[in-house]
């Protein structure tokens, strides 16, 4: 997708005026910053320090992480805004009842609060169910929204793989009755833009449709009440070989060996428009109404994706099933093929970094009359992307700036605190990002060292001579060049120097 | 403080390139947008719709509110960054033990979670205790950080006055051993900048020092174990007259009438440097070591605030006590005097919109060896400010734009969906914020109406003639002027038109 304006603009804004990639610059040398943070309690800690622990699977984000996360979230939000979405916010606390019966067996992972005098509350599990509740409650039938916020799952944390009990979700959804596949295509375009912009390396977006999958089950002789278990077994095909999936189908799920073999012939297929055409000619599948609808929509989707110029990264993959029960149409999932700079022979999947699909029935579950609002949405797996960027940053030895300070106000002699306070106040009032050391008489060397440690590009130095001359000595920290600037021209000169 | 660069820059960035105040523009006509949202369950609702409710004292933020909130938070964060603070993030869930014994009798307002297999968790009550826990846990002795996030209190919601059970806090804190009053003065400067930038009307920042207050109690004959109850009674002086405060002191708190009268002489005083000088000469108070330290620091603080040019809005007020137990030195609270456009004879206080102070003992409570890290911080009362801005917006009948879309891609005839998809894809890839209607053949009038309803400034129209000529008709929605632009120059022309 090449250079996209808003991402770089967004990141530039987040970084305080400099045009930078999410990762590369501005940077300061490693080793100068806040300490890294433990991720939980060691059992050896004394009772005295017990309150120093964090809950399992939760973590603090020290400044370096918070800065990286902010830039990442900004880039994602920037893309969502580019596509015309409005923000909404919903409470972290939902009534327990709102969340029940939406997540299948994962319902056990919901965090429940103690009884608040008759109110049974729980922490939200995702952003999709609250969005559906919001639409139904306000009788909204047409909306394009994004929501970036934390969700909570009492899952077994796997912190090394970026799996936590408290984590961010970044969701974009389009609700409303529209002509088929136009919003669905936009969701895929969004995934493509974000993964391209973040330069995460090569990726593929797998696409399927629940209707096609259900059609396959039907024509292979699976009874309808076994569609969902069959679906969740197929979903494992990206991790285990077909033989294992087949034996689970026949063993645990009770499918006949013949049905399993027939399913196997379909779900191992993947391709593009050619495969869609081939399946539309398939004597069995083309007779199934649902499958035919799904295939025709898939063809339309590919037509739109061709106009968007992104079919190169799209794979129609019949093994894609997605875990959640509420999908009703198109489903998709983006996987990174390998990490940049890893020279591997065969591209290896490092897991899903985005996913989503169409859920036309969820809003109706919240409406007293069951009125449906068709929805399609995408969720960006920001935590996994964050882990990848963090590891990459660590490997590079670079360190992101955690502040945006442009100028340090410094003095070279003693008894000049008043001069510093006066000057820094002028800079703040002019909108310049400025700091000074909180000491009455700091050594000049210490002040300059602070600039180098924290990446401050300029120092504004006022000594007795400068005060007498009505000037300020402006020092470029990197080049060590110093120039006297008339006091009244200082703000303009700082702005000029910091222009991108 | 006049025009401050970063606020307007920040708001401009948030508004997508246009230079605007937080409130005034860009706007669209009222009445065209998402429905307002109820704030809880009506008891008359049927069981079927029960899951459509929200927890008590929580609320959704529909797009118009979310957009206003985003701009407000951006303005506050922009000020925190201007002062060189780094962001951190801590979990919403803390161990219950971390929060116990920090909030006095308000501990009962903490939301507790159900037992998570041995882990007792609670929702954070503020951002200060988690910050102290973070510093102690990571042995950090020196840090300037901001944190903007939601906190939770099982309080009686008073939603009309902007009091909710889930609400945002915006905190800026400076931790470390420094020369006296330099960081404290910066916190007051920050309050002054934010309240000035947001144009909330006239305000005053009351300042006091816990050491002065304790000195007053001591010289008035209050026994030391009654300092805290006396303090919480004095704190009510901004709401009730002295007579009532006095009778609570003597009645409920068991102070002698003479002590109460002597306290009354002090705590009704307020002023500036002159009052500090007067109290430093006070024969009783000047003999009290703590009070003398407090007064000398207060004098130093006023010296620094004079250099910052903000003493006009500062009042040294001996009745200011602040509720929380953990303050150890300077305390402050900003109150709005009246709302803009309300023509009242006497300025009336509409309540606190910011507060903070010095808490030198809190971090030590988390350190196994009790090592102290002195801290001073400020919390901006964003919810109350948000309520004020929201009411003002409502009264004006204006409506904030909830999206940042710059261009609607439209077609004037049927069978041109492919042309729209191709063009919008080009715009997205060039970083232009663009939308189109999700219909195959929408009417041109409907497309232009959508621009007017949602405030989109430009429409890029491709019809059969434009396709044949290799141009796009660019329409200014406000003026209705249309110009044919060669396709390859369209992106540049859109950028040029949207320049601030």
PDB file of N, CA, C and O in Angstrom, chain B residues 140-200:
ATOM      1  N   UNK B 140      11.419   2.686  41.985  1.00  0.00           N
ATOM      2  CA  UNK B 140      11.654   3.925  41.245  1.00  0.00           C
ATOM      3  C   UNK B 140      11.570   5.081  42.236  1.00  0.00           C
ATOM      4  O   UNK B 140      10.624   5.182  43.009  1.00  0.00           O
ATOM      5  N   UNK B 141      12.588   5.947  42.229  1.00  0.00           N
ATOM      6  CA  UNK B 141      12.626   7.028  43.220  1.00  0.00           C
ATOM      7  C   UNK B 141      12.488   8.397  42.570  1.00  0.00           C
ATOM      8  O   UNK B 141      12.583   9.412  43.249  1.00  0.00           O
ATOM      9  N   UNK B 142      12.233   8.413  41.268  1.00  0.00           N
ATOM     10  CA  UNK B 142      12.300   9.669  40.540  1.00  0.00           C
ATOM     11  C   UNK B 142      11.507   9.523  39.249  1.00  0.00           C
ATOM     12  O   UNK B 142      11.917   8.769  38.368  1.00  0.00           O
ATOM     13  N   UNK B 143      10.393  10.209  39.152  1.00  0.00           N
ATOM     14  CA  UNK B 143       9.571  10.024  37.952  1.00  0.00           C
ATOM     15  C   UNK B 143       8.521  11.129  37.821  1.00  0.00           C
ATOM     16  O   UNK B 143       7.964  11.583  38.812  1.00  0.00           O
ATOM     17  N   UNK B 144       8.297  11.544  36.590  1.00  0.00           N
ATOM     18  CA  UNK B 144       7.211  12.478  36.295  1.00  0.00           C
ATOM     19  C   UNK B 144       6.284  11.753  35.339  1.00  0.00           C
ATOM     20  O   UNK B 144       6.673  11.475  34.210  1.00  0.00           O
ATOM     21  N   UNK B 145       5.074  11.419  35.787  1.00  0.00           N
ATOM     22  CA  UNK B 145       4.209  10.608  34.936  1.00  0.00           C
ATOM     23  C   UNK B 145       2.790  11.189  34.904  1.00  0.00           C
ATOM     24  O   UNK B 145       2.367  11.882  35.800  1.00  0.00           O
ATOM     25  N   UNK B 146       2.085  10.877  33.798  1.00  0.00           N
ATOM     26  CA  UNK B 146       0.655  11.156  33.774  1.00  0.00           C
ATOM     27  C   UNK B 146      -0.078   9.856  33.512  1.00  0.00           C
ATOM     28  O   UNK B 146       0.486   8.891  33.012  1.00  0.00           O
ATOM     29  N   UNK B 147      -1.336   9.850  33.887  1.00  0.00           N
ATOM     30  CA  UNK B 147      -2.155   8.662  33.685  1.00  0.00           C
ATOM     31  C   UNK B 147      -3.603   9.123  33.540  1.00  0.00           C
ATOM     32  O   UNK B 147      -4.116   9.822  34.402  1.00  0.00           O
ATOM     33  N   UNK B 148      -4.213   8.776  32.440  1.00  0.00           N
ATOM     34  CA  UNK B 148      -5.609   9.115  32.185  1.00  0.00           C
ATOM     35  C   UNK B 148      -6.363   7.803  32.061  1.00  0.00           C
ATOM     36  O   UNK B 148      -6.082   7.018  31.152  1.00  0.00           O
ATOM     37  N   UNK B 149      -7.265   7.515  32.979  1.00  0.00           N
ATOM     38  CA  UNK B 149      -7.945   6.222  32.956  1.00  0.00           C
ATOM     39  C   UNK B 149      -9.171   6.253  33.849  1.00  0.00           C
ATOM     40  O   UNK B 149      -9.376   7.182  34.619  1.00  0.00           O
ATOM     41  N   UNK B 150      -9.968   5.190  33.734  1.00  0.00           N
ATOM     42  CA  UNK B 150     -11.199   5.102  34.512  1.00  0.00           C
ATOM     43  C   UNK B 150     -10.934   4.535  35.910  1.00  0.00           C
ATOM     44  O   UNK B 150     -10.107   3.641  36.067  1.00  0.00           O
ATOM     45  N   UNK B 151     -11.669   5.047  36.885  1.00  0.00           N
ATOM     46  CA  UNK B 151     -11.630   4.495  38.242  1.00  0.00           C
ATOM     47  C   UNK B 151     -13.064   4.184  38.677  1.00  0.00           C
ATOM     48  O   UNK B 151     -14.027   4.612  38.021  1.00  0.00           O
ATOM     49  N   UNK B 152     -13.192   3.454  39.776  1.00  0.00           N
ATOM     50  CA  UNK B 152     -14.490   2.873  40.154  1.00  0.00           C
ATOM     51  C   UNK B 152     -14.809   3.119  41.621  1.00  0.00           C
ATOM     52  O   UNK B 152     -13.975   2.853  42.480  1.00  0.00           O
ATOM     53  N   UNK B 153     -15.992   3.658  41.906  1.00  0.00           N
ATOM     54  CA  UNK B 153     -16.423   3.889  43.282  1.00  0.00           C
ATOM     55  C   UNK B 153     -17.884   3.507  43.437  1.00  0.00           C
ATOM     56  O   UNK B 153     -18.719   3.997  42.676  1.00  0.00           O
ATOM     57  N   UNK B 154     -18.162   2.685  44.449  1.00  0.00           N
ATOM     58  CA  UNK B 154     -19.531   2.229  44.675  1.00  0.00           C
ATOM     59  C   UNK B 154     -20.312   3.277  45.445  1.00  0.00           C
ATOM     60  O   UNK B 154     -20.966   2.992  46.433  1.00  0.00           O
ATOM     61  N   UNK B 155     -20.218   4.491  44.983  1.00  0.00           N
ATOM     62  CA  UNK B 155     -20.794   5.655  45.634  1.00  0.00           C
ATOM     63  C   UNK B 155     -22.253   5.799  45.207  1.00  0.00           C
ATOM     64  O   UNK B 155     -22.685   5.168  44.257  1.00  0.00           O
ATOM     65  N   UNK B 156     -23.014   6.623  45.913  1.00  0.00           N
ATOM     66  CA  UNK B 156     -24.344   6.932  45.406  1.00  0.00           C
ATOM     67  C   UNK B 156     -24.206   7.837  44.205  1.00  0.00           C
ATOM     68  O   UNK B 156     -23.749   8.964  44.331  1.00  0.00           O
ATOM     69  N   UNK B 157     -24.571   7.348  43.039  1.00  0.00           N
ATOM     70  CA  UNK B 157     -24.381   8.181  41.857  1.00  0.00           C
ATOM     71  C   UNK B 157     -25.281   9.415  41.908  1.00  0.00           C
ATOM     72  O   UNK B 157     -26.399   9.355  42.383  1.00  0.00           O
ATOM     73  N   UNK B 158     -24.754  10.542  41.485  1.00  0.00           N
ATOM     74  CA  UNK B 158     -25.547  11.760  41.325  1.00  0.00           C
ATOM     75  C   UNK B 158     -25.276  12.223  39.911  1.00  0.00           C
ATOM     76  O   UNK B 158     -24.505  13.144  39.657  1.00  0.00           O
ATOM     77  N   UNK B 159     -25.910  11.503  38.959  1.00  0.00           N
ATOM     78  CA  UNK B 159     -25.523  11.648  37.562  1.00  0.00           C
ATOM     79  C   UNK B 159     -25.799  13.048  37.020  1.00  0.00           C
ATOM     80  O   UNK B 159     -25.124  13.497  36.100  1.00  0.00           O
ATOM     81  N   UNK B 160     -26.775  13.751  37.622  1.00  0.00           N
ATOM     82  CA  UNK B 160     -27.045  15.107  37.136  1.00  0.00           C
ATOM     83  C   UNK B 160     -25.892  16.046  37.453  1.00  0.00           C
ATOM     84  O   UNK B 160     -25.666  17.015  36.758  1.00  0.00           O
ATOM     85  N   UNK B 161     -25.183  15.768  38.568  1.00  0.00           N
ATOM     86  CA  UNK B 161     -24.039  16.619  38.881  1.00  0.00           C
ATOM     87  C   UNK B 161     -22.730  16.020  38.354  1.00  0.00           C
ATOM     88  O   UNK B 161     -21.646  16.397  38.785  1.00  0.00           O
ATOM     89  N   UNK B 162     -22.833  15.092  37.438  1.00  0.00           N
ATOM     90  CA  UNK B 162     -21.635  14.521  36.826  1.00  0.00           C
ATOM     91  C   UNK B 162     -20.913  13.551  37.739  1.00  0.00           C
ATOM     92  O   UNK B 162     -19.714  13.354  37.606  1.00  0.00           O
ATOM     93  N   UNK B 163     -21.668  12.942  38.708  1.00  0.00           N
ATOM     94  CA  UNK B 163     -20.994  11.977  39.580  1.00  0.00           C
ATOM     95  C   UNK B 163     -21.441  10.577  39.214  1.00  0.00           C
ATOM     96  O   UNK B 163     -22.619  10.242  39.318  1.00  0.00           O
ATOM     97  N   UNK B 164     -20.507   9.756  38.770  1.00  0.00           N
ATOM     98  CA  UNK B 164     -20.801   8.405  38.323  1.00  0.00           C
ATOM     99  C   UNK B 164     -19.980   7.400  39.119  1.00  0.00           C
ATOM    100  O   UNK B 164     -19.071   7.766  39.854  1.00  0.00           O
ATOM    101  N   UNK B 165     -20.346   6.122  38.956  1.00  0.00           N
ATOM    102  CA  UNK B 165     -19.581   5.072  39.633  1.00  0.00           C
ATOM    103  C   UNK B 165     -18.357   4.657  38.826  1.00  0.00           C
ATOM    104  O   UNK B 165     -17.435   4.070  39.351  1.00  0.00           O
ATOM    105  N   UNK B 166     -18.402   4.906  37.552  1.00  0.00           N
ATOM    106  CA  UNK B 166     -17.243   4.679  36.681  1.00  0.00           C
ATOM    107  C   UNK B 166     -16.900   6.022  36.084  1.00  0.00           C
ATOM    108  O   UNK B 166     -17.765   6.627  35.438  1.00  0.00           O
ATOM    109  N   UNK B 167     -15.718   6.525  36.313  1.00  0.00           N
ATOM    110  CA  UNK B 167     -15.392   7.836  35.738  1.00  0.00           C
ATOM    111  C   UNK B 167     -13.896   7.971  35.475  1.00  0.00           C
ATOM    112  O   UNK B 167     -13.073   7.242  36.028  1.00  0.00           O
ATOM    113  N   UNK B 168     -13.573   8.917  34.602  1.00  0.00           N
ATOM    114  CA  UNK B 168     -12.179   9.155  34.245  1.00  0.00           C
ATOM    115  C   UNK B 168     -11.470   9.984  35.305  1.00  0.00           C
ATOM    116  O   UNK B 168     -12.043  10.914  35.881  1.00  0.00           O
ATOM    117  N   UNK B 169     -10.214   9.668  35.553  1.00  0.00           N
ATOM    118  CA  UNK B 169      -9.335  10.580  36.272  1.00  0.00           C
ATOM    119  C   UNK B 169      -8.166  10.917  35.361  1.00  0.00           C
ATOM    120  O   UNK B 169      -7.742  10.111  34.537  1.00  0.00           O
ATOM    121  N   UNK B 170      -7.648  12.134  35.511  1.00  0.00           N
ATOM    122  CA  UNK B 170      -6.500  12.607  34.728  1.00  0.00           C
ATOM    123  C   UNK B 170      -5.460  13.096  35.720  1.00  0.00           C
ATOM    124  O   UNK B 170      -5.597  14.189  36.252  1.00  0.00           O
ATOM    125  N   UNK B 171      -4.457  12.294  35.960  1.00  0.00           N
ATOM    126  CA  UNK B 171      -3.490  12.601  37.010  1.00  0.00           C
ATOM    127  C   UNK B 171      -2.103  12.900  36.454  1.00  0.00           C
ATOM    128  O   UNK B 171      -1.641  12.253  35.513  1.00  0.00           O
ATOM    129  N   UNK B 172      -1.460  13.877  37.073  1.00  0.00           N
ATOM    130  CA  UNK B 172      -0.068  14.223  36.783  1.00  0.00           C
ATOM    131  C   UNK B 172       0.644  14.239  38.124  1.00  0.00           C
ATOM    132  O   UNK B 172       0.174  14.896  39.063  1.00  0.00           O
ATOM    133  N   UNK B 173       1.737  13.514  38.254  1.00  0.00           N
ATOM    134  CA  UNK B 173       2.452  13.463  39.527  1.00  0.00           C
ATOM    135  C   UNK B 173       3.961  13.539  39.306  1.00  0.00           C
ATOM    136  O   UNK B 173       4.480  13.041  38.303  1.00  0.00           O
ATOM    137  N   UNK B 174       4.630  14.166  40.286  1.00  0.00           N
ATOM    138  CA  UNK B 174       6.088  14.241  40.268  1.00  0.00           C
ATOM    139  C   UNK B 174       6.601  13.551  41.526  1.00  0.00           C
ATOM    140  O   UNK B 174       6.273  13.969  42.636  1.00  0.00           O
ATOM    141  N   UNK B 175       7.368  12.463  41.333  1.00  0.00           N
ATOM    142  CA  UNK B 175       7.916  11.721  42.466  1.00  0.00           C
ATOM    143  C   UNK B 175       9.412  11.969  42.531  1.00  0.00           C
ATOM    144  O   UNK B 175      10.087  11.953  41.501  1.00  0.00           O
ATOM    145  N   UNK B 176       9.936  12.179  43.713  1.00  0.00           N
ATOM    146  CA  UNK B 176      11.387  12.329  43.871  1.00  0.00           C
ATOM    147  C   UNK B 176      11.741  13.367  44.919  1.00  0.00           C
ATOM    148  O   UNK B 176      10.923  14.216  45.271  1.00  0.00           O
ATOM    149  N   UNK B 177      12.982  13.263  45.375  1.00  0.00           N
ATOM    150  CA  UNK B 177      13.500  14.180  46.391  1.00  0.00           C
ATOM    151  C   UNK B 177      14.102  15.392  45.672  1.00  0.00           C
ATOM    152  O   UNK B 177      15.127  15.274  45.026  1.00  0.00           O
ATOM    153  N   UNK B 178      13.439  16.557  45.778  1.00  0.00           N
ATOM    154  CA  UNK B 178      13.908  17.742  45.054  1.00  0.00           C
ATOM    155  C   UNK B 178      13.971  18.944  45.980  1.00  0.00           C
ATOM    156  O   UNK B 178      13.564  18.851  47.142  1.00  0.00           O
ATOM    157  N   UNK B 179      14.426  20.079  45.462  1.00  0.00           N
ATOM    158  CA  UNK B 179      14.407  21.295  46.267  1.00  0.00           C
ATOM    159  C   UNK B 179      12.960  21.739  46.451  1.00  0.00           C
ATOM    160  O   UNK B 179      12.133  21.588  45.547  1.00  0.00           O
ATOM    161  N   UNK B 180      12.658  22.305  47.655  1.00  0.00           N
ATOM    162  CA  UNK B 180      11.263  22.519  48.025  1.00  0.00           C
ATOM    163  C   UNK B 180      10.479  23.414  47.065  1.00  0.00           C
ATOM    164  O   UNK B 180      11.010  24.394  46.540  1.00  0.00           O
ATOM    165  N   UNK B 181       9.237  23.048  46.843  1.00  0.00           N
ATOM    166  CA  UNK B 181       8.222  23.867  46.187  1.00  0.00           C
ATOM    167  C   UNK B 181       8.386  24.021  44.680  1.00  0.00           C
ATOM    168  O   UNK B 181       7.500  24.574  44.027  1.00  0.00           O
ATOM    169  N   UNK B 182       9.483  23.520  44.080  1.00  0.00           N
ATOM    170  CA  UNK B 182       9.608  23.677  42.623  1.00  0.00           C
ATOM    171  C   UNK B 182       8.591  22.771  41.913  1.00  0.00           C
ATOM    172  O   UNK B 182       7.815  23.249  41.089  1.00  0.00           O
ATOM    173  N   UNK B 183       8.530  21.461  42.257  1.00  0.00           N
ATOM    174  CA  UNK B 183       7.481  20.641  41.609  1.00  0.00           C
ATOM    175  C   UNK B 183       6.074  21.061  42.025  1.00  0.00           C
ATOM    176  O   UNK B 183       5.144  21.012  41.208  1.00  0.00           O
ATOM    177  N   UNK B 184       5.913  21.481  43.275  1.00  0.00           N
ATOM    178  CA  UNK B 184       4.593  21.892  43.768  1.00  0.00           C
ATOM    179  C   UNK B 184       4.071  23.073  42.944  1.00  0.00           C
ATOM    180  O   UNK B 184       2.887  23.126  42.555  1.00  0.00           O
ATOM    181  N   UNK B 185       4.977  24.030  42.663  1.00  0.00           N
ATOM    182  CA  UNK B 185       4.581  25.200  41.872  1.00  0.00           C
ATOM    183  C   UNK B 185       4.177  24.776  40.462  1.00  0.00           C
ATOM    184  O   UNK B 185       3.220  25.307  39.890  1.00  0.00           O
ATOM    185  N   UNK B 186       4.901  23.792  39.908  1.00  0.00           N
ATOM    186  CA  UNK B 186       4.566  23.337  38.551  1.00  0.00           C
ATOM    187  C   UNK B 186       3.161  22.726  38.504  1.00  0.00           C
ATOM    188  O   UNK B 186       2.425  22.927  37.529  1.00  0.00           O
ATOM    189  N   UNK B 187       2.794  21.987  39.542  1.00  0.00           N
ATOM    190  CA  UNK B 187       1.437  21.405  39.572  1.00  0.00           C
ATOM    191  C   UNK B 187       0.382  22.501  39.505  1.00  0.00           C
ATOM    192  O   UNK B 187      -0.635  22.364  38.809  1.00  0.00           O
ATOM    193  N   UNK B 188       0.594  23.605  40.228  1.00  0.00           N
ATOM    194  CA  UNK B 188      -0.371  24.703  40.197  1.00  0.00           C
ATOM    195  C   UNK B 188      -0.385  25.388  38.838  1.00  0.00           C
ATOM    196  O   UNK B 188      -1.434  25.792  38.324  1.00  0.00           O
ATOM    197  N   UNK B 189       0.811  25.497  38.233  1.00  0.00           N
ATOM    198  CA  UNK B 189       0.890  26.071  36.888  1.00  0.00           C
ATOM    199  C   UNK B 189       0.066  25.237  35.904  1.00  0.00           C
ATOM    200  O   UNK B 189      -0.624  25.786  35.027  1.00  0.00           O
ATOM    201  N   UNK B 190       0.134  23.929  36.056  1.00  0.00           N
ATOM    202  CA  UNK B 190      -0.604  23.024  35.169  1.00  0.00           C
ATOM    203  C   UNK B 190      -2.109  23.236  35.307  1.00  0.00           C
ATOM    204  O   UNK B 190      -2.829  23.325  34.303  1.00  0.00           O
ATOM    205  N   UNK B 191      -2.589  23.337  36.556  1.00  0.00           N
ATOM    206  CA  UNK B 191      -4.016  23.592  36.766  1.00  0.00           C
ATOM    207  C   UNK B 191      -4.408  24.902  36.088  1.00  0.00           C
ATOM    208  O   UNK B 191      -5.426  24.982  35.385  1.00  0.00           O
ATOM    209  N   UNK B 192      -3.577  25.914  36.278  1.00  0.00           N
ATOM    210  CA  UNK B 192      -3.845  27.230  35.695  1.00  0.00           C
ATOM    211  C   UNK B 192      -3.907  27.160  34.169  1.00  0.00           C
ATOM    212  O   UNK B 192      -4.809  27.714  33.537  1.00  0.00           O
ATOM    213  N   UNK B 193      -2.956  26.455  33.574  1.00  0.00           N
ATOM    214  CA  UNK B 193      -2.933  26.336  32.106  1.00  0.00           C
ATOM    215  C   UNK B 193      -4.178  25.620  31.586  1.00  0.00           C
ATOM    216  O   UNK B 193      -4.812  26.058  30.625  1.00  0.00           O
ATOM    217  N   UNK B 194      -4.525  24.494  32.226  1.00  0.00           N
ATOM    218  CA  UNK B 194      -5.646  23.691  31.712  1.00  0.00           C
ATOM    219  C   UNK B 194      -6.962  24.460  31.844  1.00  0.00           C
ATOM    220  O   UNK B 194      -7.741  24.531  30.890  1.00  0.00           O
ATOM    221  N   UNK B 195      -7.189  25.072  33.008  1.00  0.00           N
ATOM    222  CA  UNK B 195      -8.455  25.794  33.181  1.00  0.00           C
ATOM    223  C   UNK B 195      -8.525  27.019  32.277  1.00  0.00           C
ATOM    224  O   UNK B 195      -9.600  27.377  31.792  1.00  0.00           O
ATOM    225  N   UNK B 196      -7.388  27.664  32.019  1.00  0.00           N
ATOM    226  CA  UNK B 196      -7.381  28.804  31.094  1.00  0.00           C
ATOM    227  C   UNK B 196      -7.654  28.326  29.674  1.00  0.00           C
ATOM    228  O   UNK B 196      -8.474  28.898  28.960  1.00  0.00           O
ATOM    229  N   UNK B 197      -6.951  27.273  29.266  1.00  0.00           N
ATOM    230  CA  UNK B 197      -7.085  26.778  27.890  1.00  0.00           C
ATOM    231  C   UNK B 197      -8.510  26.347  27.583  1.00  0.00           C
ATOM    232  O   UNK B 197      -8.993  26.537  26.468  1.00  0.00           O
ATOM    233  N   UNK B 198      -9.159  25.730  28.554  1.00  0.00           N
ATOM    234  CA  UNK B 198     -10.500  25.197  28.297  1.00  0.00           C
ATOM    235  C   UNK B 198     -11.580  26.275  28.333  1.00  0.00           C
ATOM    236  O   UNK B 198     -12.734  26.010  28.032  1.00  0.00           O
ATOM    237  N   UNK B 199     -11.179  27.504  28.701  1.00  0.00           N
ATOM    238  CA  UNK B 199     -12.118  28.636  28.714  1.00  0.00           C
ATOM    239  C   UNK B 199     -13.396  28.315  29.471  1.00  0.00           C
ATOM    240  O   UNK B 199     -14.512  28.480  28.957  1.00  0.00           O
ATOM    241  N   UNK B 200     -13.206  27.848  30.706  1.00  0.00           N
ATOM    242  CA  UNK B 200     -14.359  27.451  31.514  1.00  0.00           C
ATOM    243  C   UNK B 200     -14.953  28.622  32.278  1.00  0.00           C
ATOM    244  O   UNK B 200     -15.918  28.466  33.005  1.00  0.00           O
TER     245      UNK B 200
END
